Tab-separated table of C-alpha atoms in Angstrom:
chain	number	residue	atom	x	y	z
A	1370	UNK	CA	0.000	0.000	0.000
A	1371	UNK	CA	1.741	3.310	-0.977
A	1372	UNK	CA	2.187	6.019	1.775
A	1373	UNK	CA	0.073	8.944	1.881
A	1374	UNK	CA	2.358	12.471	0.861
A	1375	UNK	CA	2.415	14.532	3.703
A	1376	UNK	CA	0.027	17.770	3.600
A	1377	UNK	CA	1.012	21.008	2.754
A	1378	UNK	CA	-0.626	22.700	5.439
A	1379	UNK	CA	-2.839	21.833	8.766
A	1380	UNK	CA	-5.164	24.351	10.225
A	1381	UNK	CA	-4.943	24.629	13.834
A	1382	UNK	CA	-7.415	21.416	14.292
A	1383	UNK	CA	-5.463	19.451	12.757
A	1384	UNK	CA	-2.876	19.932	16.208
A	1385	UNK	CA	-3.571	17.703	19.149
A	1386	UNK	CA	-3.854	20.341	21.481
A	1387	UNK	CA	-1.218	20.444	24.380
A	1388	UNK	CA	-2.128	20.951	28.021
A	1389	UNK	CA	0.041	22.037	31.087
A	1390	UNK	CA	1.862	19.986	33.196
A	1391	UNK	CA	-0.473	18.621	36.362
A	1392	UNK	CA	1.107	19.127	39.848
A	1393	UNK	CA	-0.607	17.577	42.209
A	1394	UNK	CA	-1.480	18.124	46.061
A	1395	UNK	CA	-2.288	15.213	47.312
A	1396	UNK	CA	0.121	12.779	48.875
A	1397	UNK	CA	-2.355	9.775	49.560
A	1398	UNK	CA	-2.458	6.744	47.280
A	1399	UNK	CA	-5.589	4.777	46.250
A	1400	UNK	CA	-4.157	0.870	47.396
A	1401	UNK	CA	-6.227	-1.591	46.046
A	1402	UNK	CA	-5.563	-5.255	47.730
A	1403	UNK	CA	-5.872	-7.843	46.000
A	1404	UNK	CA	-6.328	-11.848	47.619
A	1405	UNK	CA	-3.531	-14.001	46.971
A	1406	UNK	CA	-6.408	-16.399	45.279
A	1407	UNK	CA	-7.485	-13.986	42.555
A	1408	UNK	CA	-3.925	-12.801	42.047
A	1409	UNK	CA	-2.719	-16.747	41.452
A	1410	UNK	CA	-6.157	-17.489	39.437
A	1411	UNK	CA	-5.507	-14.355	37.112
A	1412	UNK	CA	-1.648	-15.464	36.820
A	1413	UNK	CA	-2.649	-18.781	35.621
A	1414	UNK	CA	-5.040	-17.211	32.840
A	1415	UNK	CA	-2.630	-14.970	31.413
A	1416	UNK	CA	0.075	-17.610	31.423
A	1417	UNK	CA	-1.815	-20.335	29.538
A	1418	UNK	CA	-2.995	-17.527	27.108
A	1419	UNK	CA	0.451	-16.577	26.981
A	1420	UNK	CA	1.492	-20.356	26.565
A	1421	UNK	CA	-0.989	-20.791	23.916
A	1422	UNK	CA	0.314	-17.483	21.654
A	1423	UNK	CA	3.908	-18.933	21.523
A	1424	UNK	CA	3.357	-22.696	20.443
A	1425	UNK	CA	0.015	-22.205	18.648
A	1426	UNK	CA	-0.730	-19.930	14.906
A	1427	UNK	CA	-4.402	-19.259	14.017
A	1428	UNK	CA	-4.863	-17.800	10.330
A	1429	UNK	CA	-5.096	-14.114	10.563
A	1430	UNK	CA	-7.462	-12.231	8.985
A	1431	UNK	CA	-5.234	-9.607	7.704
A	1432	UNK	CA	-3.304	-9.686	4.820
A	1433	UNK	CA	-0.331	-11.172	6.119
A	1434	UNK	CA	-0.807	-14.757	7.440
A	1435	UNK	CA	1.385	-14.254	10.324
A	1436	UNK	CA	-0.786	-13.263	13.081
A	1437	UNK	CA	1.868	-11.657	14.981
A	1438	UNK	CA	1.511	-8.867	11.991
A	1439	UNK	CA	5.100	-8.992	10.730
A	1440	UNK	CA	6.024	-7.459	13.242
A	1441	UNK	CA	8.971	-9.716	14.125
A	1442	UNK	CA	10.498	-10.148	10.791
A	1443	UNK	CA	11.628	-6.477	10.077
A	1444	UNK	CA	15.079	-5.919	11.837
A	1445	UNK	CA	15.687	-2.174	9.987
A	1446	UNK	CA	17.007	-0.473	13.193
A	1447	UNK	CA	19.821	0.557	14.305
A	1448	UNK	CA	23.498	2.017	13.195
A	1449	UNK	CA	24.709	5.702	13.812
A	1450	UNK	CA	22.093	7.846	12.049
A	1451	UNK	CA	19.019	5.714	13.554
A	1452	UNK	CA	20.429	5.714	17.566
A	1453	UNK	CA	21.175	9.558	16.788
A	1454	UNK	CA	17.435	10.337	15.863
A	1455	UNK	CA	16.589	8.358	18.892
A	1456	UNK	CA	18.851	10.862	21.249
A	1457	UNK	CA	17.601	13.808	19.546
A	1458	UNK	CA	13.835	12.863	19.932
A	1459	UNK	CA	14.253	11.608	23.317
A	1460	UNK	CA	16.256	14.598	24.493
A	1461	UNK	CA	14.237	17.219	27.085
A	1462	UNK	CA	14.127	20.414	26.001
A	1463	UNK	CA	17.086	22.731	27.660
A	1464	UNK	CA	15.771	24.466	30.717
A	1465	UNK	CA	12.467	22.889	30.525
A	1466	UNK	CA	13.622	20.090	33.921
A	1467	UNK	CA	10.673	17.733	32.028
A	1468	UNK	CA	10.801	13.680	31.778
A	1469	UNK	CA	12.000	11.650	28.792
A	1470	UNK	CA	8.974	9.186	27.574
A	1471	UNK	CA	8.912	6.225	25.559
A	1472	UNK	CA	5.576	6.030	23.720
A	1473	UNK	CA	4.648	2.137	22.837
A	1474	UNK	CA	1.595	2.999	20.186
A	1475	UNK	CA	2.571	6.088	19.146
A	1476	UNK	CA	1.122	6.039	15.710
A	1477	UNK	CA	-2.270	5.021	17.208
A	1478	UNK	CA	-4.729	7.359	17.816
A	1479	UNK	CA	-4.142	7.968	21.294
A	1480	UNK	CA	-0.633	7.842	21.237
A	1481	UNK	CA	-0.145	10.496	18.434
A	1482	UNK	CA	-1.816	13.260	20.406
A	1483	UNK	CA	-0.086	12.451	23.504
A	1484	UNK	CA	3.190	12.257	22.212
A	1485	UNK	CA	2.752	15.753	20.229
A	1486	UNK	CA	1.517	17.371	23.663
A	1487	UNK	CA	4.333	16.036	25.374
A	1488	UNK	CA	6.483	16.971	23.328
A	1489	UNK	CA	5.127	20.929	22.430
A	1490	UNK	CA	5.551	21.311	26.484
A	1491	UNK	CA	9.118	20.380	26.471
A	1492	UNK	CA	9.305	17.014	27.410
A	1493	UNK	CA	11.935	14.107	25.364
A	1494	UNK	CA	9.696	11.352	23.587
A	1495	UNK	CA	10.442	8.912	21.258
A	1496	UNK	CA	7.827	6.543	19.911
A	1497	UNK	CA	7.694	2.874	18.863
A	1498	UNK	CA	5.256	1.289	16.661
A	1499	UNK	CA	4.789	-1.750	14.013
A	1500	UNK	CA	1.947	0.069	12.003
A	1501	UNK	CA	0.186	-3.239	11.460
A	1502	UNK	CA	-2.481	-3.427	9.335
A	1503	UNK	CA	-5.716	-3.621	11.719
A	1504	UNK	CA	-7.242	-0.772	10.447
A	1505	UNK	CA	-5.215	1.327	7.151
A	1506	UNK	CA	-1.866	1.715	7.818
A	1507	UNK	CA	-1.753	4.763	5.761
A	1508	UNK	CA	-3.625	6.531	8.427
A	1509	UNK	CA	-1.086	5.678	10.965
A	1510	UNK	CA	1.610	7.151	8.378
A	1511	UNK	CA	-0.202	10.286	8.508
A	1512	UNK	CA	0.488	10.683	12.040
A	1513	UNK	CA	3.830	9.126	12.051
A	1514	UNK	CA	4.487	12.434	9.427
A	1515	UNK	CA	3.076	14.613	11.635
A	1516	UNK	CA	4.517	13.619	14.662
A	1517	UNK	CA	7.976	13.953	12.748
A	1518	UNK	CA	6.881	17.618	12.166
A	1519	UNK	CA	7.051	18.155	15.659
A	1520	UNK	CA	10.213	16.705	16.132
A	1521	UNK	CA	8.790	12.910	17.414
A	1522	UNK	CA	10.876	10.112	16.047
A	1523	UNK	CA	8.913	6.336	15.811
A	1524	UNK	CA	11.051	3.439	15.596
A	1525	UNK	CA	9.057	0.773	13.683
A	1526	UNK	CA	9.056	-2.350	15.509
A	1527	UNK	CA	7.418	-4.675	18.201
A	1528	UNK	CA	6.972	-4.369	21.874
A	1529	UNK	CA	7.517	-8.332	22.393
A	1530	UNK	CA	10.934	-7.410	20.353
A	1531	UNK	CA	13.247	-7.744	23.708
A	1532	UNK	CA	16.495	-6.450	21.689
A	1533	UNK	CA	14.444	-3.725	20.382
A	1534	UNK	CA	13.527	-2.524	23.896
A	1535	UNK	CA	16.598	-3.200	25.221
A	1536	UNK	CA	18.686	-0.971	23.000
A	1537	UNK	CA	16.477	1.658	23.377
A	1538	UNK	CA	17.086	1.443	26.918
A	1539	UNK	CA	20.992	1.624	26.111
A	1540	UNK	CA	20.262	4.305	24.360
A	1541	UNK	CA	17.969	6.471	26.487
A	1542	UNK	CA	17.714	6.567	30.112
A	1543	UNK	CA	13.653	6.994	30.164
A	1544	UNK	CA	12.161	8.724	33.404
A	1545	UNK	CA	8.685	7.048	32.313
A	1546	UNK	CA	6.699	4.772	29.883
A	1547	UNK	CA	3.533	5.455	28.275
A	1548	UNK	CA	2.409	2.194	27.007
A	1549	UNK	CA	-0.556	2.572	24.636
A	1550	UNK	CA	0.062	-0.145	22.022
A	1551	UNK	CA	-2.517	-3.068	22.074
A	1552	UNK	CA	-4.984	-5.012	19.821
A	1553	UNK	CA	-7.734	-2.871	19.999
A	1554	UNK	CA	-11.759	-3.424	19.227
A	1555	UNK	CA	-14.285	-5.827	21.019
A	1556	UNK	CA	-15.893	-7.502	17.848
A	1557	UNK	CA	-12.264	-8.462	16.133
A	1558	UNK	CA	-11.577	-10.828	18.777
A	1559	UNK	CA	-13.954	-13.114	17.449
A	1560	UNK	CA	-12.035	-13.273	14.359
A	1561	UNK	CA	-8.681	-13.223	15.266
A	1562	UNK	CA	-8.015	-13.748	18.988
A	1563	UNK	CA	-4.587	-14.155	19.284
A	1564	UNK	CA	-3.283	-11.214	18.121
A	1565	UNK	CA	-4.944	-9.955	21.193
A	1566	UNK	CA	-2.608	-12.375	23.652
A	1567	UNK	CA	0.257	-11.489	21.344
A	1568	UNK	CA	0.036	-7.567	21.758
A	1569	UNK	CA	-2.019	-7.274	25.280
A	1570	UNK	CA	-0.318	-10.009	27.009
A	1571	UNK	CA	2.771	-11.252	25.779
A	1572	UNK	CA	3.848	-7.924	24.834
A	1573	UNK	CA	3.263	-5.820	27.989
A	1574	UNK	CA	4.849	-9.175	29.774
A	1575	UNK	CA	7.671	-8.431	27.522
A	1576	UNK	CA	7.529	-4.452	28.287
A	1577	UNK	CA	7.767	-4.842	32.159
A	1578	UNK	CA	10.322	-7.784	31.816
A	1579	UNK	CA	12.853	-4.955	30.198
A	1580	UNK	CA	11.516	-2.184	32.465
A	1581	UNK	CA	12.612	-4.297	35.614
A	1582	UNK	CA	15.820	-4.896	34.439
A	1583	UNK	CA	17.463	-1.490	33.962
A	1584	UNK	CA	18.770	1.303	36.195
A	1585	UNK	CA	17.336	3.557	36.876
A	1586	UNK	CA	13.422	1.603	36.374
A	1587	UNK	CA	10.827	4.149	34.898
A	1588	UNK	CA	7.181	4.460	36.182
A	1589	UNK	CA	5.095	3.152	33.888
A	1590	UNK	CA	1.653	4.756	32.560
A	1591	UNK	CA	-0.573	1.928	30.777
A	1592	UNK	CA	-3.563	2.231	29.007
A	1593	UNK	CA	-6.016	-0.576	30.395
A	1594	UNK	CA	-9.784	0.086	29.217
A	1595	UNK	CA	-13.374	0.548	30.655
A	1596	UNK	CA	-14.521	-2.690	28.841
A	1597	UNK	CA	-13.317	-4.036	32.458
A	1598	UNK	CA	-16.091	-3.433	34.199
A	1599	UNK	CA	-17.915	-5.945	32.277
A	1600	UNK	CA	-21.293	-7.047	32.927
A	1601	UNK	CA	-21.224	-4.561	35.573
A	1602	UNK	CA	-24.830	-3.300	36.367
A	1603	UNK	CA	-24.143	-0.723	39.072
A	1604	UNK	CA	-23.419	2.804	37.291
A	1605	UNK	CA	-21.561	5.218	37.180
A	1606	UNK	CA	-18.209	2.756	37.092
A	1607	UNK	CA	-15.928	3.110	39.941
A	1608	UNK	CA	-12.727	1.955	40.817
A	1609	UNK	CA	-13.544	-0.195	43.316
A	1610	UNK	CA	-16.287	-1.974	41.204
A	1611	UNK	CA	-15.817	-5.743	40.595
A	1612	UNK	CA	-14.032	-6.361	37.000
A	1613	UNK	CA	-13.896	-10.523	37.071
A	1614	UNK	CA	-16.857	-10.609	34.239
A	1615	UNK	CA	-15.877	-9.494	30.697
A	1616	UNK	CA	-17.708	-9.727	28.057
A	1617	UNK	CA	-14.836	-9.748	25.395
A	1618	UNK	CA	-11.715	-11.367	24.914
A	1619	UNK	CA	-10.419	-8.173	24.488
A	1620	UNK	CA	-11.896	-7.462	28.437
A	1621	UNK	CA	-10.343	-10.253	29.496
A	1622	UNK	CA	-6.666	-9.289	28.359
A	1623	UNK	CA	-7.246	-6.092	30.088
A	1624	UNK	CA	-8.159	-7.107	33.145
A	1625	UNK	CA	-5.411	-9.481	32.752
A	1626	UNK	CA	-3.015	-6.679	32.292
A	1627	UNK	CA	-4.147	-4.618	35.388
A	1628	UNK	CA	-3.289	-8.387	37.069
A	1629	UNK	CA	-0.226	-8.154	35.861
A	1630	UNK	CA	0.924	-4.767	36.669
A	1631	UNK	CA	0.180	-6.055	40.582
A	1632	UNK	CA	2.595	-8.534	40.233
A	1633	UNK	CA	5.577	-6.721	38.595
A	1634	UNK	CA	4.465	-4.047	41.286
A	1635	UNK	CA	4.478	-6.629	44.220
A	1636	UNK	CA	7.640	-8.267	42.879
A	1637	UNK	CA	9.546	-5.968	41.410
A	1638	UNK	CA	9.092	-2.204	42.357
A	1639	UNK	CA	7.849	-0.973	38.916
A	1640	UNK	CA	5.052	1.913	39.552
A	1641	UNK	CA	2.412	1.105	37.629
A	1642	UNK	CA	-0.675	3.161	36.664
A	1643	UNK	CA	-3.478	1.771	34.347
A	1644	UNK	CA	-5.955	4.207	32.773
A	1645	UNK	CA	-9.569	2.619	31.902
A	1646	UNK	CA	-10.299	4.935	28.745
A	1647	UNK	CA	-14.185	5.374	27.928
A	1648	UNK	CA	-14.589	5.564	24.151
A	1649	UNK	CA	-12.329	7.871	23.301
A	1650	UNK	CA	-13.518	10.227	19.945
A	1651	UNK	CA	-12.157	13.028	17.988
A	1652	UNK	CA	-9.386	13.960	15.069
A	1653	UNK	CA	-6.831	11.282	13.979
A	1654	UNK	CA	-9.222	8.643	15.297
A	1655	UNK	CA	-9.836	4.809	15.281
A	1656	UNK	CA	-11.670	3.965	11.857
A	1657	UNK	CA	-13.050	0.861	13.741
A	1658	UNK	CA	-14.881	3.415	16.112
A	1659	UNK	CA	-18.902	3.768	15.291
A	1660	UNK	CA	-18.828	7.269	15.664
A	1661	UNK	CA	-15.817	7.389	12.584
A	1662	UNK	CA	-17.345	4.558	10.418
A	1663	UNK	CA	-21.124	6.502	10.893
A	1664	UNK	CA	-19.473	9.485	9.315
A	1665	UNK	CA	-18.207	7.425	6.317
A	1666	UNK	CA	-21.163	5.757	5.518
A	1667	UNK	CA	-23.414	8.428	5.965
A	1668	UNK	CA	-21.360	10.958	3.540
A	1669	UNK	CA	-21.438	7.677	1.410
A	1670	UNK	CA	-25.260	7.172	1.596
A	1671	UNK	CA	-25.398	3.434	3.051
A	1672	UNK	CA	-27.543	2.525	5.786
A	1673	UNK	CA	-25.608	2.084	9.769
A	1674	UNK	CA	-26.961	-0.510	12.427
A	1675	UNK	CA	-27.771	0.873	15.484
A	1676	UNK	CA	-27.847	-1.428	18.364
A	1677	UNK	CA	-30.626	-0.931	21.044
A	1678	UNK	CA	-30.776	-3.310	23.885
A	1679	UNK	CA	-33.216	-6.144	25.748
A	1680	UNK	CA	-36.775	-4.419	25.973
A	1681	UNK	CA	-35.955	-1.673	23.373
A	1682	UNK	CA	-33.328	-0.492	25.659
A	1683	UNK	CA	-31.004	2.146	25.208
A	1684	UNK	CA	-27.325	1.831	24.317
A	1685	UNK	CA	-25.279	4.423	25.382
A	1686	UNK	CA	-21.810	5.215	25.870
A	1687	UNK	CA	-19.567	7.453	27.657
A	1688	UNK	CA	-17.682	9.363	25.288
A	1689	UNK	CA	-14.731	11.274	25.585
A	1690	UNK	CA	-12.927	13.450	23.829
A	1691	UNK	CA	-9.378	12.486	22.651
A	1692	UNK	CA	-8.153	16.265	24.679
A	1693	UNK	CA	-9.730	15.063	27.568
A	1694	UNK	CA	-8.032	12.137	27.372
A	1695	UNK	CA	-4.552	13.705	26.578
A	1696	UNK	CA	-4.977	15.749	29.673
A	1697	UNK	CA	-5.932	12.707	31.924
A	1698	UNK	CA	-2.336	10.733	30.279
A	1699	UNK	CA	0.079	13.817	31.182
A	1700	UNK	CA	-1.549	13.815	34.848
A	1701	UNK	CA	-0.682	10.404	35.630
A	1702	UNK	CA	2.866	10.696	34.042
A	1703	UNK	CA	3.058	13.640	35.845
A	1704	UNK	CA	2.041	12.435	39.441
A	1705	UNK	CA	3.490	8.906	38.983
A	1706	UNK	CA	6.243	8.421	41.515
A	1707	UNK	CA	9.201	6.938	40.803
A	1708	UNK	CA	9.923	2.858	40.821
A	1709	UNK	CA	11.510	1.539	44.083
A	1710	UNK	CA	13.360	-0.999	42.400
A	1711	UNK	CA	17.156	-1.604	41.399
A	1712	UNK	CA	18.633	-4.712	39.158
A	1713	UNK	CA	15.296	-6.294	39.209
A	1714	UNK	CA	15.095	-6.142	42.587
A	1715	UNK	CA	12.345	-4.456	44.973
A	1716	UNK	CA	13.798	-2.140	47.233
A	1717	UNK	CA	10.843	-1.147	49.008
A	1718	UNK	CA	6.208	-0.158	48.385
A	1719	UNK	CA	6.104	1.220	44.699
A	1720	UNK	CA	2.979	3.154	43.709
A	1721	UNK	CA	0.153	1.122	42.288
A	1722	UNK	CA	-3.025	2.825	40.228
A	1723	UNK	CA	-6.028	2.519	38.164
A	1724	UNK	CA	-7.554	5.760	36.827
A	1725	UNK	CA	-11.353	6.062	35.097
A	1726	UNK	CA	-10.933	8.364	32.143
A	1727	UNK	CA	-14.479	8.959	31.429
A	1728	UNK	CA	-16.658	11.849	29.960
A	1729	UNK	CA	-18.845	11.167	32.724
A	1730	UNK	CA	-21.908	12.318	30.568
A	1731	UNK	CA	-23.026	8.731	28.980
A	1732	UNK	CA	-24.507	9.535	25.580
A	1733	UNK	CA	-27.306	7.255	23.515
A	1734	UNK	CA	-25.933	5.881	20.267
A	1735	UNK	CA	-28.905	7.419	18.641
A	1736	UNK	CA	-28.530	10.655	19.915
A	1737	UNK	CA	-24.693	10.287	18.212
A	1738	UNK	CA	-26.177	9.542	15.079
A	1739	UNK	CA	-28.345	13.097	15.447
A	1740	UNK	CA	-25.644	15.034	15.905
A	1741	UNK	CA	-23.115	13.861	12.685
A	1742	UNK	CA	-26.650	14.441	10.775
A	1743	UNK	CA	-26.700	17.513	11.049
A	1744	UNK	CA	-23.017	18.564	11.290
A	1745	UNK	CA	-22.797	16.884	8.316
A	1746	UNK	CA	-26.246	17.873	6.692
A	1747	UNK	CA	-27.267	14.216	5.538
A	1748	UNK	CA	-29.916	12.034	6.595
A	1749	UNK	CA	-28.738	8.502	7.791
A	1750	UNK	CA	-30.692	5.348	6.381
A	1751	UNK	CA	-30.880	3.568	9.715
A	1752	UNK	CA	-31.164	-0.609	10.486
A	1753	UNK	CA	-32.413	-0.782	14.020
A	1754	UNK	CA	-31.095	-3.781	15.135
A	1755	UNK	CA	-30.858	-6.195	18.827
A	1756	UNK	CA	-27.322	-6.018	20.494
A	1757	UNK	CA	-25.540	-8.932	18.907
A	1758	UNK	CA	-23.442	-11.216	21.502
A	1759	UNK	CA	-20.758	-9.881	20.565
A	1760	UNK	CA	-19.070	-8.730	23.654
A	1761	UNK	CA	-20.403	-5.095	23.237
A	1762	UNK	CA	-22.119	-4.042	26.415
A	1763	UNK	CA	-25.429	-1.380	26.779
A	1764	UNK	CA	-24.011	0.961	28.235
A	1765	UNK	CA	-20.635	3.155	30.138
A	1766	UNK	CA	-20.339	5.702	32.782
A	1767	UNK	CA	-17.157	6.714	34.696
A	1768	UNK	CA	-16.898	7.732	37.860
A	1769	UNK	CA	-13.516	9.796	37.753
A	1770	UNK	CA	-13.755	11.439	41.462
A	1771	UNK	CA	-10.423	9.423	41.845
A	1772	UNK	CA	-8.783	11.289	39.038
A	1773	UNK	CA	-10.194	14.672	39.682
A	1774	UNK	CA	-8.618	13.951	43.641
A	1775	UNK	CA	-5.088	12.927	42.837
A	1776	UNK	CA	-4.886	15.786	39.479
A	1777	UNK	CA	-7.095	17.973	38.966
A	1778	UNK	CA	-8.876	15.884	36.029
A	1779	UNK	CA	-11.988	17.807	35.033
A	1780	UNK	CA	-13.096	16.825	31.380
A	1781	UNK	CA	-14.786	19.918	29.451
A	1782	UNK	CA	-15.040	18.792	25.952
A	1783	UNK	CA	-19.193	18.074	25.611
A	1784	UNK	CA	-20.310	15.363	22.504
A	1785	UNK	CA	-21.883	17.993	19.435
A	1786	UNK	CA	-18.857	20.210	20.175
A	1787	UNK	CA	-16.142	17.257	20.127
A	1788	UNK	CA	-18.034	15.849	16.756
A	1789	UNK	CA	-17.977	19.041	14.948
A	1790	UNK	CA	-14.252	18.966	15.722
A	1791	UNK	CA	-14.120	15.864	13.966
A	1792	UNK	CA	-16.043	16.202	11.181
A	1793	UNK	CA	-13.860	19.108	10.363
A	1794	UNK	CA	-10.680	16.977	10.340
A	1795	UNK	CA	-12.169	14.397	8.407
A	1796	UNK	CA	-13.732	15.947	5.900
A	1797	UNK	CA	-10.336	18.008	5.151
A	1798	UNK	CA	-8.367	15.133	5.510
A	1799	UNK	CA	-9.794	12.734	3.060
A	1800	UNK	CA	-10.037	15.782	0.851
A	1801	UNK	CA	-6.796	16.722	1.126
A	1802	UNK	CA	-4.639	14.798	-1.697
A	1803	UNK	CA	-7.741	12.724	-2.318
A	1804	UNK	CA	-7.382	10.535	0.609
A	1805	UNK	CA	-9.620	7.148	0.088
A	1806	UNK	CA	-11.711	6.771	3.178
A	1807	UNK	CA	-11.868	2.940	2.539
């Protein structure tokens, strides 16, 4: 697939905005304790899944029949020019007294506009990414060129690639990790479920395994999701809510990822905080996302399925804008504390978090649909259809009191005003150079 030319000009939309720095106040720690049961339960699922990734293939669905998405097989890093561009990106601007980040993901959607804020405020980042081919990879090129605009260097490559990490390591001593890259989408783990043990497990097993290692350890930021909380009934979604019910595979790795993060805590030192993003929306977003694949086939004239519930229910979901988002991500990195361990060693308690990062407004599906109608001045041809079993749930609604205690997070970004946002970017970018929206 050829790569998209990079665009002449971006208006100031186009910009993942870039929020201060959070300080925050508070010195007390949300502890969660977990039983030494669930712990060794939850350590035997993601092992077996883990087991099961490495001496089992299923056919992907993809193009490329390696499910791991190629993402072993391309050794281009590396030499003099390539670790120089790593320095440079990673380096913290002079003055400035900011962190150096590595970004897994950073050519997802998420990742792009943190790494750009991070960066425009003075911090060192350098990216990694294997662009696979889940959803068009020339969208992800798009924000790899922008990104390199603002002086953001990707290395293409894999998070379960151990050298990989390692060198960059050698290269950079990191203050923190943002880890963002995963198998996203509930419905494509029907079709192709191990790419979701190969990215959410066995590569943020692989992550922590080099983060314990070196010296000084960075705290680590992680993106877990609100798909957690399952067949939760009781709303809004706290914290402290059960999460041992998914309803997706994609769920289940999760939750087996916040499981995980305990025990490289317990064991090892490494401070850990997982964010549980609610449906994150706006510019440079997930094509896989209704609210993105609505636009396109309404502009395109074919009908959308919208889901209601048991009973006629409503579904509904809690979303929230991408700079909402970006601010919640820089106010973890910026009140993580440090990791108490040395030579993959504990040395003493290391900090151990789970963040909602919710809208906190939960939003019917339909009343989505209303809003891109007229933003975009089209009438949708609407299928009304029952949930499918899918692993979507009803409904999502954050309680982020937690967040707003320990800094400051206060989304302000409301639905029509976040859309119309996006419809701008979308309709100039596939304009622009006569981008094919699929």
């Amino acid at each position: 697939m050829s790569q998209p030319k990079p665009m002449s000009h971006m208006d100031d939309n186009d910009i993942p905005s870039t929020p201060g720095k959070f300080k925050s106040s508070y010195i007390h720690r949300l502890r969660y304790n977990f039983s030494l049961t669930k712990v060794t339960v939850w350590a035997l699922v993601f092992f077996g899944l883990i087991f099961l990734s490495v001496f089992f293939r299923s056919p992907s669905s993809s193009k490329s029949d390696d499910p791991t998405r190629r993402a072993l097989g391309t050794n281009n890093w590396g030499g003099p020019t390539w670790e120089k561009r790593v320095r440079t990106s990673a380096r913290v601007r002079s003055g400035k007294g900011g962190m150096s980040v590595l970004v897994t993901g950073a050519a997802g959607f998420v990742g792009t506009h943190v790494s750009a804020a991070l960066k425009r405020r003075g911090d060192g980042v350098v990216g990694i990414d294997n662009f696979n081919d889940y959803y068009d990879p020339t969208l992800k090129r798009s924000r790899q060129a922008l990104l390199e605009r603002s002086g953001v260097f990707i290395v293409e490559g894999d998070i379960n690639d151990m050298t990989l990490l390692k060198k960059l390591f050698e290269l950079v001593t990191f203050t923190h990790v943002l880890h963002l890259a995963a198998q996203a989408g509930v419905r494509y783990a029907m079709v192709n479920p191990l790419s979701y043990v190969h990215s959410n497990l066995a590569g943020f097993v692989s992550l922590l395994e080099v983060c314990k290692s070196v010296n000084p350890q960075p705290a680590i930021v992680w993106a877990s999701s609100s798909s957690v909380y399952g067949l939760n009934t009781k709303v809004p979604f706290s914290e402290k809510d059960r999460t041992d019910q998914p309803a997706s595979l994609y769920a289940a790795t999760k939750k087996a990822g916040e499981e995980i993060a305990h025990t490289y805590n317990h064991i090892y030192g490494l401070s850990l905080t997982g964010l549980r993003f609610f449906t994150v929306y706006g510019p440079w977003g997930r094509p896989d996302m209704a609210y993105f694949f609505f636009t396109k086939a309404i502009l395109k004239g074919k009908a959308i399925s919208i889901f209601e519930g048991p009973n006629h229910g409503t579904v509904a979901r809690d979303f929230t804008y991408i700079d909402d988002i970006v601010k919640g991500c820089l106010g973890s990195l910026d009140t993580a504390e440090k990791s108490t361990g040395s030579g993959g060693k504990k040395k003493g308690p290391a900090q151990l978090r789970v963040f909602n990062l919710g809208n906190t407004s939960p939003v019917p599906v339909t009343d989505l649909v209303g809003i891109l109608e007229k933003l975009l001045k089209v009438k949708a041809k609407k299928n009304v259809m029952q949930l499918p079993r899918n692993g979507d749930v009803p409904y999502t609604h954050a309680n982020i009191s937690y967040a707003k205690r320990e800094f400051g997070y206060k989304p302000t970004t409301d639905l029509e005003t976040g859309l119309k946002k996006f419809v701008k970017w979308y309709l100039n970018y596939y304009s622009a150079g006569k981008k094919s929206s699929g």
